[in-house]
Amino acid sequence: MLIKICTLWSLVLLLFINSQGQKAESGWFYTQSAGFSWNPLGVLVDGTLAKRVALYPSRKGVLWESGKMEFALRDEWTPVDNLLSFVYTLQPIAFFEITFKTGFFTQFDELGYGCFRLNSPDGKYDASTRKKTGYDDAVGYWLTVNPTLKLKFGNVVMLNSFSLNTISVNGDGYYHEVRSNLVHKTSDLDIQNDLILFYEFNKLLMAGVRYKAMTVFETDAKSHLIALGALVTPKNPKYRDIWCVLNVGVYPEEPLFKAREYAAVLFGKEFRLKKGKI
């Protein structure tokens, strides 16, 4: 079965909701997650080692207690590609966070999928065309700037995340960028906006709606997704920092999956490795 990779990393945005209002702790942390999706069929294994610093350890108040700065090494692997990156995150106040990411990006054909090249931005890249034409390897870099706004009114939580991505791989022409499932030029820029509106039913469950839009600059490729989502975090202290994110929706606009269903699930856990002081 041909494996296509969706933008599973974007589901991690939902996890920011879980940290809303929580007091930041200084120390070393490791987060491990695994995600799966349908339309496109995808798998993502994500590991992050982070050094976290609480910005205001002695300051009281909801706006300041979650303030943090974080330096991390992150590896995101799929059966088609791998992104190894350094990540810097700053949350100066509870409702705003900004992340900078720079990484080494590879697409490989060892598992029979790899980088699919196109001669034009309008070229076909459906499963049968890719299987017939074949794949090759690609290497390059990935730069991201990602500001996120987080608001909470009673039990209603709103999150808006804007991401600007510069992606470049070797070669000329165009290729199928598997994480967005859209055609990019070999040196390109894309923008993504993820808007999430959730209701917190209790400490175990948040659920609501999500709208995601994406545009690629050089090819003008676009994708829109409307979905229902849920974040589940067990209350039992034995399962502390374990979470599960669910998404079910439809694409109003998408080159391969317009008007088709979308589903994804992401499981993960954060491990506290060592506490530290500023």
Short mmCIF file of C-alpha atoms in Angstrom, two decimals:
data_model
loop_
_atom_site.label_atom_id
_atom_site.label_comp_id
_atom_site.label_asym_id
_atom_site.label_seq_id
_atom_site.Cartn_x
_atom_site.Cartn_y
_atom_site.Cartn_z
CA MET A 1 0.00 0.00 0.00
CA LEU A 2 1.33 3.43 -0.96
CA ILE A 3 1.98 5.55 2.12
CA LYS A 4 1.26 9.27 1.83
CA ILE A 5 2.13 11.57 4.71
CA CYS A 6 -0.22 14.26 5.99
CA THR A 7 0.50 17.28 8.16
CA LEU A 8 0.34 15.28 11.39
CA TRP A 9 2.84 17.62 13.05
CA SER A 10 0.13 20.28 13.02
CA LEU A 11 -1.95 18.21 15.41
CA VAL A 12 0.65 18.93 18.06
CA LEU A 13 -0.75 22.46 18.12
CA LEU A 14 -3.66 21.05 20.07
CA LEU A 15 -1.28 20.16 22.87
CA PHE A 16 -0.65 23.85 23.56
CA ILE A 17 -4.21 23.94 24.87
CA ASN A 18 -3.30 21.38 27.50
CA SER A 19 -0.59 23.67 28.90
CA GLN A 20 -2.94 26.66 29.12
CA GLY A 21 -2.64 28.07 32.63
CA GLN A 22 -0.23 25.41 33.91
CA LYS A 23 2.76 26.57 35.93
CA ALA A 24 6.02 26.23 33.99
CA GLU A 25 8.73 24.02 35.47
CA SER A 26 12.46 24.33 34.79
CA GLY A 27 14.32 21.16 33.85
CA TRP A 28 14.95 18.59 31.14
CA PHE A 29 12.02 16.95 29.36
CA TYR A 30 11.59 14.31 26.66
CA THR A 31 8.39 14.01 24.60
CA GLN A 32 7.60 10.98 22.45
CA SER A 33 4.59 10.75 20.16
CA ALA A 34 3.25 8.66 17.28
CA GLY A 35 0.50 9.67 14.86
CA PHE A 36 -1.56 8.04 12.12
CA SER A 37 -3.90 9.54 9.51
CA TRP A 38 -6.32 8.67 6.73
CA ASN A 39 -6.57 10.74 3.50
CA PRO A 40 -3.73 10.85 3.18
CA LEU A 41 -2.61 7.62 4.79
CA GLY A 42 0.30 8.62 7.01
CA VAL A 43 2.56 7.74 9.92
CA LEU A 44 4.68 10.10 12.00
CA VAL A 45 7.04 9.31 14.90
CA ASP A 46 8.19 12.43 16.76
CA GLY A 47 10.76 12.72 19.58
CA THR A 48 11.86 15.94 21.33
CA LEU A 49 14.54 16.49 23.98
CA ALA A 50 14.12 19.91 25.60
CA LYS A 51 15.71 22.14 28.22
CA ARG A 52 12.93 24.26 29.73
CA VAL A 53 13.37 27.39 31.84
CA ALA A 54 10.52 28.97 33.80
CA LEU A 55 10.70 32.72 33.16
CA TYR A 56 8.93 33.86 36.32
CA PRO A 57 9.37 31.15 38.99
CA SER A 58 8.43 33.47 41.87
CA ARG A 59 5.74 35.55 40.18
CA LYS A 60 2.09 34.79 40.90
CA GLY A 61 -0.84 35.10 38.51
CA VAL A 62 -2.27 33.17 35.57
CA LEU A 63 -0.62 35.41 32.99
CA TRP A 64 2.90 34.80 34.29
CA GLU A 65 3.09 31.35 35.89
CA SER A 66 3.17 29.55 32.53
CA GLY A 67 5.92 31.83 31.12
CA LYS A 68 8.80 29.74 29.78
CA MET A 69 11.77 29.52 27.41
CA GLU A 70 12.75 26.25 25.78
CA PHE A 71 15.67 24.92 23.73
CA ALA A 72 15.06 21.58 22.02
CA LEU A 73 16.41 18.98 19.61
CA ARG A 74 13.56 17.40 17.65
CA ASP A 75 13.40 14.48 15.22
CA GLU A 76 10.29 13.87 13.07
CA TRP A 77 10.37 10.62 11.09
CA THR A 78 7.97 9.20 8.51
CA PRO A 79 8.42 6.27 6.08
CA VAL A 80 9.09 8.91 3.39
CA ASP A 81 11.19 11.62 5.05
CA ASN A 82 12.98 12.84 8.17
CA LEU A 83 13.33 16.31 9.70
CA LEU A 84 16.01 16.82 12.37
CA SER A 85 15.81 20.31 13.82
CA PHE A 86 16.80 22.71 16.58
CA VAL A 87 13.84 24.48 18.14
CA TYR A 88 13.62 27.62 20.28
CA THR A 89 10.31 28.47 21.99
CA LEU A 90 9.44 31.58 24.01
CA GLN A 91 6.21 32.07 25.93
CA PRO A 92 6.54 35.50 27.61
CA ILE A 93 2.90 35.54 28.75
CA ALA A 94 0.16 32.92 29.03
CA PHE A 95 -1.73 33.85 25.86
CA PHE A 96 1.21 34.15 23.42
CA GLU A 97 3.95 31.80 22.28
CA ILE A 98 6.44 31.94 19.41
CA THR A 99 8.60 29.11 18.06
CA PHE A 100 11.60 29.19 15.72
CA LYS A 101 12.74 25.97 14.06
CA THR A 102 15.66 25.23 11.75
CA GLY A 103 16.44 21.76 10.51
CA PHE A 104 18.01 19.32 8.07
CA PHE A 105 15.39 17.77 5.80
CA THR A 106 15.66 14.52 3.80
CA GLN A 107 13.28 12.54 1.60
CA PHE A 108 14.47 9.00 0.87
CA ASP A 109 13.29 6.18 -1.42
CA GLU A 110 14.73 3.23 0.52
CA LEU A 111 11.22 2.15 1.59
CA GLY A 112 9.83 2.55 -1.93
CA TYR A 113 8.28 6.04 -1.69
CA GLY A 114 10.71 8.99 -1.41
CA CYS A 115 10.72 12.29 -3.29
CA PHE A 116 8.39 12.54 -6.30
CA ARG A 117 9.57 15.14 -8.85
CA LEU A 118 7.29 17.07 -11.25
CA ASN A 119 8.02 19.17 -14.32
CA SER A 120 5.34 21.75 -13.54
CA PRO A 121 3.19 22.87 -10.59
CA ASP A 122 0.13 21.45 -12.40
CA GLY A 123 1.63 17.98 -12.91
CA LYS A 124 -0.21 14.90 -11.65
CA TYR A 125 0.95 13.36 -8.36
CA ASP A 126 -1.81 10.88 -7.56
CA ALA A 127 -0.84 7.44 -6.25
CA SER A 128 -0.89 5.66 -9.62
CA THR A 129 1.24 8.36 -11.31
CA ARG A 130 3.82 8.28 -8.53
CA LYS A 131 3.99 4.49 -8.62
CA LYS A 132 4.49 4.49 -12.38
CA THR A 133 7.11 7.28 -12.45
CA GLY A 134 9.10 6.38 -9.32
CA TYR A 135 10.99 8.34 -6.68
CA ASP A 136 14.45 9.55 -5.76
CA ASP A 137 16.27 11.01 -2.75
CA ALA A 138 16.25 14.68 -1.77
CA VAL A 139 18.12 16.69 0.87
CA GLY A 140 17.67 20.25 2.06
CA TYR A 141 16.70 22.50 4.95
CA TRP A 142 13.53 23.66 6.70
CA LEU A 143 13.03 26.99 8.53
CA THR A 144 9.88 27.85 10.48
CA VAL A 145 8.54 30.86 12.40
CA ASN A 146 5.40 29.97 14.32
CA PRO A 147 3.55 32.50 16.56
CA THR A 148 0.56 31.14 18.50
CA LEU A 149 -2.23 33.02 20.28
CA LYS A 150 -4.04 31.19 23.11
CA LEU A 151 -7.15 32.53 24.84
CA LYS A 152 -9.51 31.06 27.41
CA PHE A 153 -12.95 32.37 28.46
CA GLY A 154 -14.41 30.16 31.17
CA ASN A 155 -14.50 26.68 29.64
CA VAL A 156 -14.03 27.92 26.06
CA VAL A 157 -10.49 27.75 24.68
CA MET A 158 -9.36 29.38 21.43
CA LEU A 159 -6.02 28.79 19.74
CA ASN A 160 -4.76 30.40 16.55
CA SER A 161 -1.40 29.28 15.20
CA PHE A 162 0.25 30.89 12.17
CA SER A 163 3.24 29.19 10.58
CA LEU A 164 5.63 30.51 7.92
CA ASN A 165 7.82 27.75 6.43
CA THR A 166 10.81 28.06 4.11
CA ILE A 167 11.65 24.69 2.56
CA SER A 168 14.46 23.98 0.10
CA VAL A 169 15.66 20.71 -1.42
CA ASN A 170 18.28 19.90 -4.04
CA GLY A 171 17.45 19.86 -7.75
CA ASP A 172 15.33 22.00 -10.06
CA GLY A 173 11.65 22.18 -10.84
CA TYR A 174 8.92 20.94 -8.49
CA TYR A 175 8.23 18.08 -6.09
CA HIS A 176 5.50 16.62 -3.90
CA GLU A 177 6.14 17.85 -0.34
CA VAL A 178 4.69 15.00 1.70
CA ARG A 179 3.95 16.74 5.02
CA SER A 180 1.65 19.29 3.41
CA ASN A 181 0.61 16.89 0.61
CA LEU A 182 1.04 19.82 -1.82
CA VAL A 183 3.36 20.53 -4.76
CA HIS A 184 6.27 22.87 -3.91
CA LYS A 185 9.05 24.36 -5.98
CA THR A 186 12.44 22.99 -4.90
CA SER A 187 12.96 26.29 -3.04
CA ASP A 188 9.64 27.54 -1.75
CA LEU A 189 7.65 29.22 1.01
CA ASP A 190 4.32 28.12 2.45
CA ILE A 191 2.00 29.59 5.06
CA GLN A 192 -0.36 27.70 7.34
CA ASN A 193 -3.02 28.94 9.73
CA ASP A 194 -4.66 26.65 12.27
CA LEU A 195 -7.71 27.93 14.19
CA ILE A 196 -9.07 25.77 17.00
CA LEU A 197 -12.12 26.41 19.20
CA PHE A 198 -12.54 23.92 22.06
CA TYR A 199 -14.83 23.46 25.05
CA GLU A 200 -13.30 22.03 28.23
CA PHE A 201 -15.85 19.54 29.57
CA ASN A 202 -13.58 18.43 32.43
CA LYS A 203 -9.90 17.71 33.12
CA LEU A 204 -10.18 14.57 31.00
CA LEU A 205 -11.72 15.92 27.79
CA MET A 206 -11.67 18.99 25.53
CA ALA A 207 -13.46 18.94 22.18
CA GLY A 208 -14.56 21.30 19.45
CA VAL A 209 -13.87 22.45 15.91
CA ARG A 210 -10.76 23.13 13.86
CA TYR A 211 -10.18 25.02 10.60
CA LYS A 212 -6.83 24.83 8.83
CA ALA A 213 -5.76 26.68 5.67
CA MET A 214 -2.49 26.35 3.73
CA THR A 215 -1.03 28.12 0.68
CA VAL A 216 2.23 27.49 -1.20
CA PHE A 217 3.78 30.66 -2.67
CA GLU A 218 5.55 29.48 -5.85
CA THR A 219 2.93 26.95 -7.01
CA ASP A 220 -0.22 28.60 -5.59
CA ALA A 221 -1.31 25.18 -4.28
CA LYS A 222 -3.98 25.43 -1.56
CA SER A 223 -5.53 23.18 1.04
CA HIS A 224 -8.43 23.76 3.48
CA LEU A 225 -9.57 21.42 6.24
CA ILE A 226 -12.60 21.58 8.56
CA ALA A 227 -12.61 19.04 11.38
CA LEU A 228 -14.00 18.04 14.75
CA GLY A 229 -11.24 17.49 17.29
CA ALA A 230 -10.76 16.20 20.81
CA LEU A 231 -7.94 16.18 23.35
CA VAL A 232 -7.98 13.43 26.00
CA THR A 233 -5.70 13.57 29.06
CA PRO A 234 -6.16 10.84 31.72
CA LYS A 235 -6.87 12.11 35.27
CA ASN A 236 -5.09 9.22 37.01
CA PRO A 237 -1.69 10.48 38.35
CA LYS A 238 -0.22 7.15 37.23
CA TYR A 239 -0.72 8.29 33.60
CA ARG A 240 0.47 11.84 34.11
CA ASP A 241 1.46 13.74 30.95
CA ILE A 242 -0.07 11.17 28.58
CA TRP A 243 -2.38 12.58 25.90
CA CYS A 244 -4.36 11.60 22.84
CA VAL A 245 -5.53 13.92 20.04
CA LEU A 246 -8.32 12.93 17.62
CA ASN A 247 -9.40 14.69 14.40
CA VAL A 248 -12.24 13.80 12.00
CA GLY A 249 -13.16 16.14 9.16
CA VAL A 250 -13.47 16.95 5.47
CA TYR A 251 -11.52 18.96 2.86
CA PRO A 252 -13.49 21.83 1.23
CA GLU A 253 -10.43 22.35 -0.98
CA GLU A 254 -7.44 20.04 -1.57
CA PRO A 255 -5.87 18.86 -4.87
CA LEU A 256 -6.16 15.12 -4.18
CA PHE A 257 -8.81 14.85 -1.45
CA LYS A 258 -11.36 17.61 -2.09
CA ALA A 259 -14.75 16.74 -0.52
CA ARG A 260 -13.26 13.59 1.01
CA GLU A 261 -13.07 12.60 4.66
CA TYR A 262 -10.02 13.06 6.89
CA ALA A 263 -9.14 11.30 10.14
CA ALA A 264 -6.08 11.32 12.38
CA VAL A 265 -4.99 10.25 15.85
CA LEU A 266 -1.88 11.23 17.80
CA PHE A 267 -0.67 9.63 21.04
CA GLY A 268 2.15 10.93 23.21
CA LYS A 269 3.75 11.37 26.60
CA GLU A 270 6.09 13.92 28.15
CA PHE A 271 8.76 12.55 30.50
CA ARG A 272 10.33 14.72 33.21
CA LEU A 273 14.01 13.80 33.11
CA LYS A 274 15.52 16.22 35.58
CA LYS A 275 14.31 19.28 37.45
CA GLY A 276 16.49 22.37 37.41
CA LYS A 277 16.77 25.88 38.73
CA ILE A 278 17.47 29.11 36.88
#
